[in-house]
PDB file of C-alpha atoms in Angstrom:
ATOM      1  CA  UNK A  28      88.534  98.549  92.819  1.00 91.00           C
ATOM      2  CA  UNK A  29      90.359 100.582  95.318  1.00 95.00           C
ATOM      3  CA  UNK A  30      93.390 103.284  94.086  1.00 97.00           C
ATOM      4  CA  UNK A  31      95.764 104.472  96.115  1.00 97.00           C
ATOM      5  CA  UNK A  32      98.696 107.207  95.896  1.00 96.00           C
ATOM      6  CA  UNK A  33     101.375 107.556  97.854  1.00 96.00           C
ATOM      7  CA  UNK A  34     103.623 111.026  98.598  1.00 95.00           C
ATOM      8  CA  UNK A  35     105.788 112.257 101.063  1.00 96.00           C
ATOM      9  CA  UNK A  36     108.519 110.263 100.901  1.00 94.00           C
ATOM     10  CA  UNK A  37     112.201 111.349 100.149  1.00 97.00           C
ATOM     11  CA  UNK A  38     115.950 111.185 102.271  1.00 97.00           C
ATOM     12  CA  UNK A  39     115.983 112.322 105.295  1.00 98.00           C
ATOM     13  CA  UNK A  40     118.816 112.369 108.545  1.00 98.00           C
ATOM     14  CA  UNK A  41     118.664 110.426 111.125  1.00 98.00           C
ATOM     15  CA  UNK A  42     116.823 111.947 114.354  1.00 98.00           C
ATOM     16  CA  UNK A  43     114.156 114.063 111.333  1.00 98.00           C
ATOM     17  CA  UNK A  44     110.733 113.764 110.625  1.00 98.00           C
ATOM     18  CA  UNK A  45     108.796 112.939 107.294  1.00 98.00           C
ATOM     19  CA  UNK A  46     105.067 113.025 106.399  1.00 98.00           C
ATOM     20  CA  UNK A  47     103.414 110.622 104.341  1.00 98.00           C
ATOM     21  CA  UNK A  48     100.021 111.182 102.345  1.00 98.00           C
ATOM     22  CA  UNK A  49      97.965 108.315 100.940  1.00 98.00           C
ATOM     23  CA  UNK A  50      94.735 109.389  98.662  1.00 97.00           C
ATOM     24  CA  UNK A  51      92.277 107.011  97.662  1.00 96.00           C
ATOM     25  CA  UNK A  52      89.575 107.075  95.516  1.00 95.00           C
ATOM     26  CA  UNK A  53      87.390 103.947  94.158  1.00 93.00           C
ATOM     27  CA  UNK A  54      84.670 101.571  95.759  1.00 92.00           C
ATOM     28  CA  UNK A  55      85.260 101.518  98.855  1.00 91.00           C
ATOM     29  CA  UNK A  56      83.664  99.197 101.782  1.00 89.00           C
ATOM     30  CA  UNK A  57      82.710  99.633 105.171  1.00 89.00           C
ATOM     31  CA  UNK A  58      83.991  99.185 107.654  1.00 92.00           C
ATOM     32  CA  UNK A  59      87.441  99.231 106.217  1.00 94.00           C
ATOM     33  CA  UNK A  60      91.116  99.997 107.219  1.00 96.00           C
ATOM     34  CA  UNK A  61      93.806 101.811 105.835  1.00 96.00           C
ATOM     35  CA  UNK A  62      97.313 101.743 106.656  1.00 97.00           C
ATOM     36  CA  UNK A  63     101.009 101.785 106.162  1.00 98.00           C
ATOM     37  CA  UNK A  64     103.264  98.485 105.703  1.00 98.00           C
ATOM     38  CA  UNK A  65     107.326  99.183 104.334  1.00 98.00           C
ATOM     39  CA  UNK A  66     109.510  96.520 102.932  1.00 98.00           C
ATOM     40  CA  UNK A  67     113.539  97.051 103.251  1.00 96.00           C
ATOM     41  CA  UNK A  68     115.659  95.084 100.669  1.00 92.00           C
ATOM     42  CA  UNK A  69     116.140  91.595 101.710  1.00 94.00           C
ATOM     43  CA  UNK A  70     113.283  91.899 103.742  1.00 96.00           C
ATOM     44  CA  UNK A  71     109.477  90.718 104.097  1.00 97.00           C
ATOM     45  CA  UNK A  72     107.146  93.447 104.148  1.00 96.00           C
ATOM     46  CA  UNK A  73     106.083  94.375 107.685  1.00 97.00           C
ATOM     47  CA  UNK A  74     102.720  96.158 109.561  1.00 97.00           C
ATOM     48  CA  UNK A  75     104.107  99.624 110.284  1.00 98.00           C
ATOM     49  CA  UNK A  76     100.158 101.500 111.414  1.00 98.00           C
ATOM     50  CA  UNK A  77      96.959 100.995 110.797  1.00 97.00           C
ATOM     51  CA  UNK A  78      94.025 102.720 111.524  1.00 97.00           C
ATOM     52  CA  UNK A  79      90.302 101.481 110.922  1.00 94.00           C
ATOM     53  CA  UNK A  80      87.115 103.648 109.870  1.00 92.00           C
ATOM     54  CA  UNK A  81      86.044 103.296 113.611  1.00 91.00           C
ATOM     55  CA  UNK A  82      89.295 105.132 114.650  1.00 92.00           C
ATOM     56  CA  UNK A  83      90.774 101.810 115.759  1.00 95.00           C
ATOM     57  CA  UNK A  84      94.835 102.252 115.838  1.00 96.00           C
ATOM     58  CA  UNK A  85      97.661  99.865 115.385  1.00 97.00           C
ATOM     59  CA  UNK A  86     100.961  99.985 115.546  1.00 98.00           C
ATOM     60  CA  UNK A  87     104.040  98.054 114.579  1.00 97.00           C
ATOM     61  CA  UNK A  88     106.338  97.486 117.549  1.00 97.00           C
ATOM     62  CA  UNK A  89     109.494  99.118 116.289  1.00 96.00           C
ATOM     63  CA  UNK A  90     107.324 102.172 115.498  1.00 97.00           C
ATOM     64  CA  UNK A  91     105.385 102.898 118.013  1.00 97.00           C
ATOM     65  CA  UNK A  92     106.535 105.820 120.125  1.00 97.00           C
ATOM     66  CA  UNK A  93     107.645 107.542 117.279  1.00 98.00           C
ATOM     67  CA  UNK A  94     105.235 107.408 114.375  1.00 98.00           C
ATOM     68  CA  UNK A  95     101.604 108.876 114.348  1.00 98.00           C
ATOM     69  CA  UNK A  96      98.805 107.448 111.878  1.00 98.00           C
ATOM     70  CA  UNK A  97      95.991 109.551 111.107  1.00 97.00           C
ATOM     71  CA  UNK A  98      93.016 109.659 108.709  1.00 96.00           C
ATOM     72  CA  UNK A  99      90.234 111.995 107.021  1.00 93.00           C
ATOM     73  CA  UNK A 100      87.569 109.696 106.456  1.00 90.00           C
ATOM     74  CA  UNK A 101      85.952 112.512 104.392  1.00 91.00           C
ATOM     75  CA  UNK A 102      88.474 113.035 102.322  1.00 93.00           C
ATOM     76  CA  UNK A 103      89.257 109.631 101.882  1.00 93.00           C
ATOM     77  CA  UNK A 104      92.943 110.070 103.104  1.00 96.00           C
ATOM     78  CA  UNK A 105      95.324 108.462 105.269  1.00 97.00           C
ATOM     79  CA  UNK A 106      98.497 110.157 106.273  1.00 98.00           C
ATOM     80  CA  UNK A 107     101.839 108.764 108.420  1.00 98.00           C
ATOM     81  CA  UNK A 108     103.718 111.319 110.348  1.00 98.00           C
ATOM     82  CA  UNK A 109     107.302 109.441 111.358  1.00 98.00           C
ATOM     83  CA  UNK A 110     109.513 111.387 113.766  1.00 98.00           C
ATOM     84  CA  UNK A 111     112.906 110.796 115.382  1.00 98.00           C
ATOM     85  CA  UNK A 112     113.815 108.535 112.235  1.00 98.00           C
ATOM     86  CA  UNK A 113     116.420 106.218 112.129  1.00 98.00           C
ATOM     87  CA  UNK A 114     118.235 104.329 109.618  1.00 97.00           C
ATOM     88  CA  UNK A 115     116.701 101.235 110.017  1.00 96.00           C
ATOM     89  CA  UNK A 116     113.597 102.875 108.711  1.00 98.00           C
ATOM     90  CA  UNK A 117     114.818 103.336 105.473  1.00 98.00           C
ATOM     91  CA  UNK A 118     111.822 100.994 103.455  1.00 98.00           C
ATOM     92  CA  UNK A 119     110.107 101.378 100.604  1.00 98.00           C
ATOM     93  CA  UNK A 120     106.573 102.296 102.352  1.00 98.00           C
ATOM     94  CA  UNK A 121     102.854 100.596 100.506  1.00 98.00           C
ATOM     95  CA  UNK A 122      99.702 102.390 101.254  1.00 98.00           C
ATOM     96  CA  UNK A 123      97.104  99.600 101.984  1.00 97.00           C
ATOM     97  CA  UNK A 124      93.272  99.517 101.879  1.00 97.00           C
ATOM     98  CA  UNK A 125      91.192  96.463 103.329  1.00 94.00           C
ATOM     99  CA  UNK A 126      87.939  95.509 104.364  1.00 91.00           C
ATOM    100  CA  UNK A 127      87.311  95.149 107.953  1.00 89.00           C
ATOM    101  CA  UNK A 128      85.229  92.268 107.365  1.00 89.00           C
ATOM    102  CA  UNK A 129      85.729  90.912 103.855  1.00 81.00           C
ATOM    103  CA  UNK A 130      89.219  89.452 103.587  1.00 79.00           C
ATOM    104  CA  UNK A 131      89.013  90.097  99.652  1.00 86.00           C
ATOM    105  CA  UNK A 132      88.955  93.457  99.808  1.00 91.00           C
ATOM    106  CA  UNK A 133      93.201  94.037 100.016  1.00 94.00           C
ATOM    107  CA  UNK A 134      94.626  96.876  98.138  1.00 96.00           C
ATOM    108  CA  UNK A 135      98.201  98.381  97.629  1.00 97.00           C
ATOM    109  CA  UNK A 136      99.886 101.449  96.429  1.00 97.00           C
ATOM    110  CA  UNK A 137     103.129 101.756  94.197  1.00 97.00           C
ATOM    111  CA  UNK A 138     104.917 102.590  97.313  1.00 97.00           C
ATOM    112  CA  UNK A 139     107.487 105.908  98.090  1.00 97.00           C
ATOM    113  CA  UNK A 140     110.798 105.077  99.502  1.00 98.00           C
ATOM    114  CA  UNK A 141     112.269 106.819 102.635  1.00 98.00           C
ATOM    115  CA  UNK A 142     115.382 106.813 103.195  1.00 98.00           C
ATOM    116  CA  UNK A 143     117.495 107.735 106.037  1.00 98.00           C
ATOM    117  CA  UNK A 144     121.327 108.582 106.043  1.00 96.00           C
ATOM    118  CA  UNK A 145     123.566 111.130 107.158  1.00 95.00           C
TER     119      UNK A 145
END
């Protein structure tokens, strides 16, 4: 079993920046990957960045540019830093821990909602 809690989240104005902090703690696997996904109302949940043990990166498309993923593999952190924010970003965002290789290791945080609006 894998916990994970999110912070960071809040409302913000368009064109402004938010940080996002994901602790985990648990059994963990390796090698493994830890990300962000967000899911808007009305809306499937979507790949927002990724980043694997190994220091592999991915990012969603409507993201990229604009949002940075880093982790502290010591620390067992993962943290989301999303500038230049715009409405349609507003998403309730899941921390998510997986195995690299074992498909049935697939973890998920409460979630923090952003929200941006002038």
């Amino acid at each position: 079993q894998v916990q994970l809690v999110e912070s960071g989240g809040g409302l913000v104005q368009p064109g402004g920046s938010l940080n996002l902090s994901c602790a985990a703690s648990g059994k963990f696997v390796s090698p493994d990957v830890m990300g962000w996904y967000r899911q808007a109302p009305g809306k499937q949940r979507e790949h927002v960045a990724v980043m694997s043990s190994g220091g592999f990166m991915s990012y969603g498309a409507s993201v990229k540019g604009r949002f940075t993923i880093s982790r502290d593999n010591a620390k067992n952190t993962v943290h989301l830093q999303m500038n230049k924010l715009k409405p349609e970003d507003t998403a309730v965002y899941y921390c998510n821990y997986a195995g690299a290789i074992d498909n049935d290791i697939n973890y998920w945080g409460k979630g923090t909602q952003v929200t941006v609006s002038s």
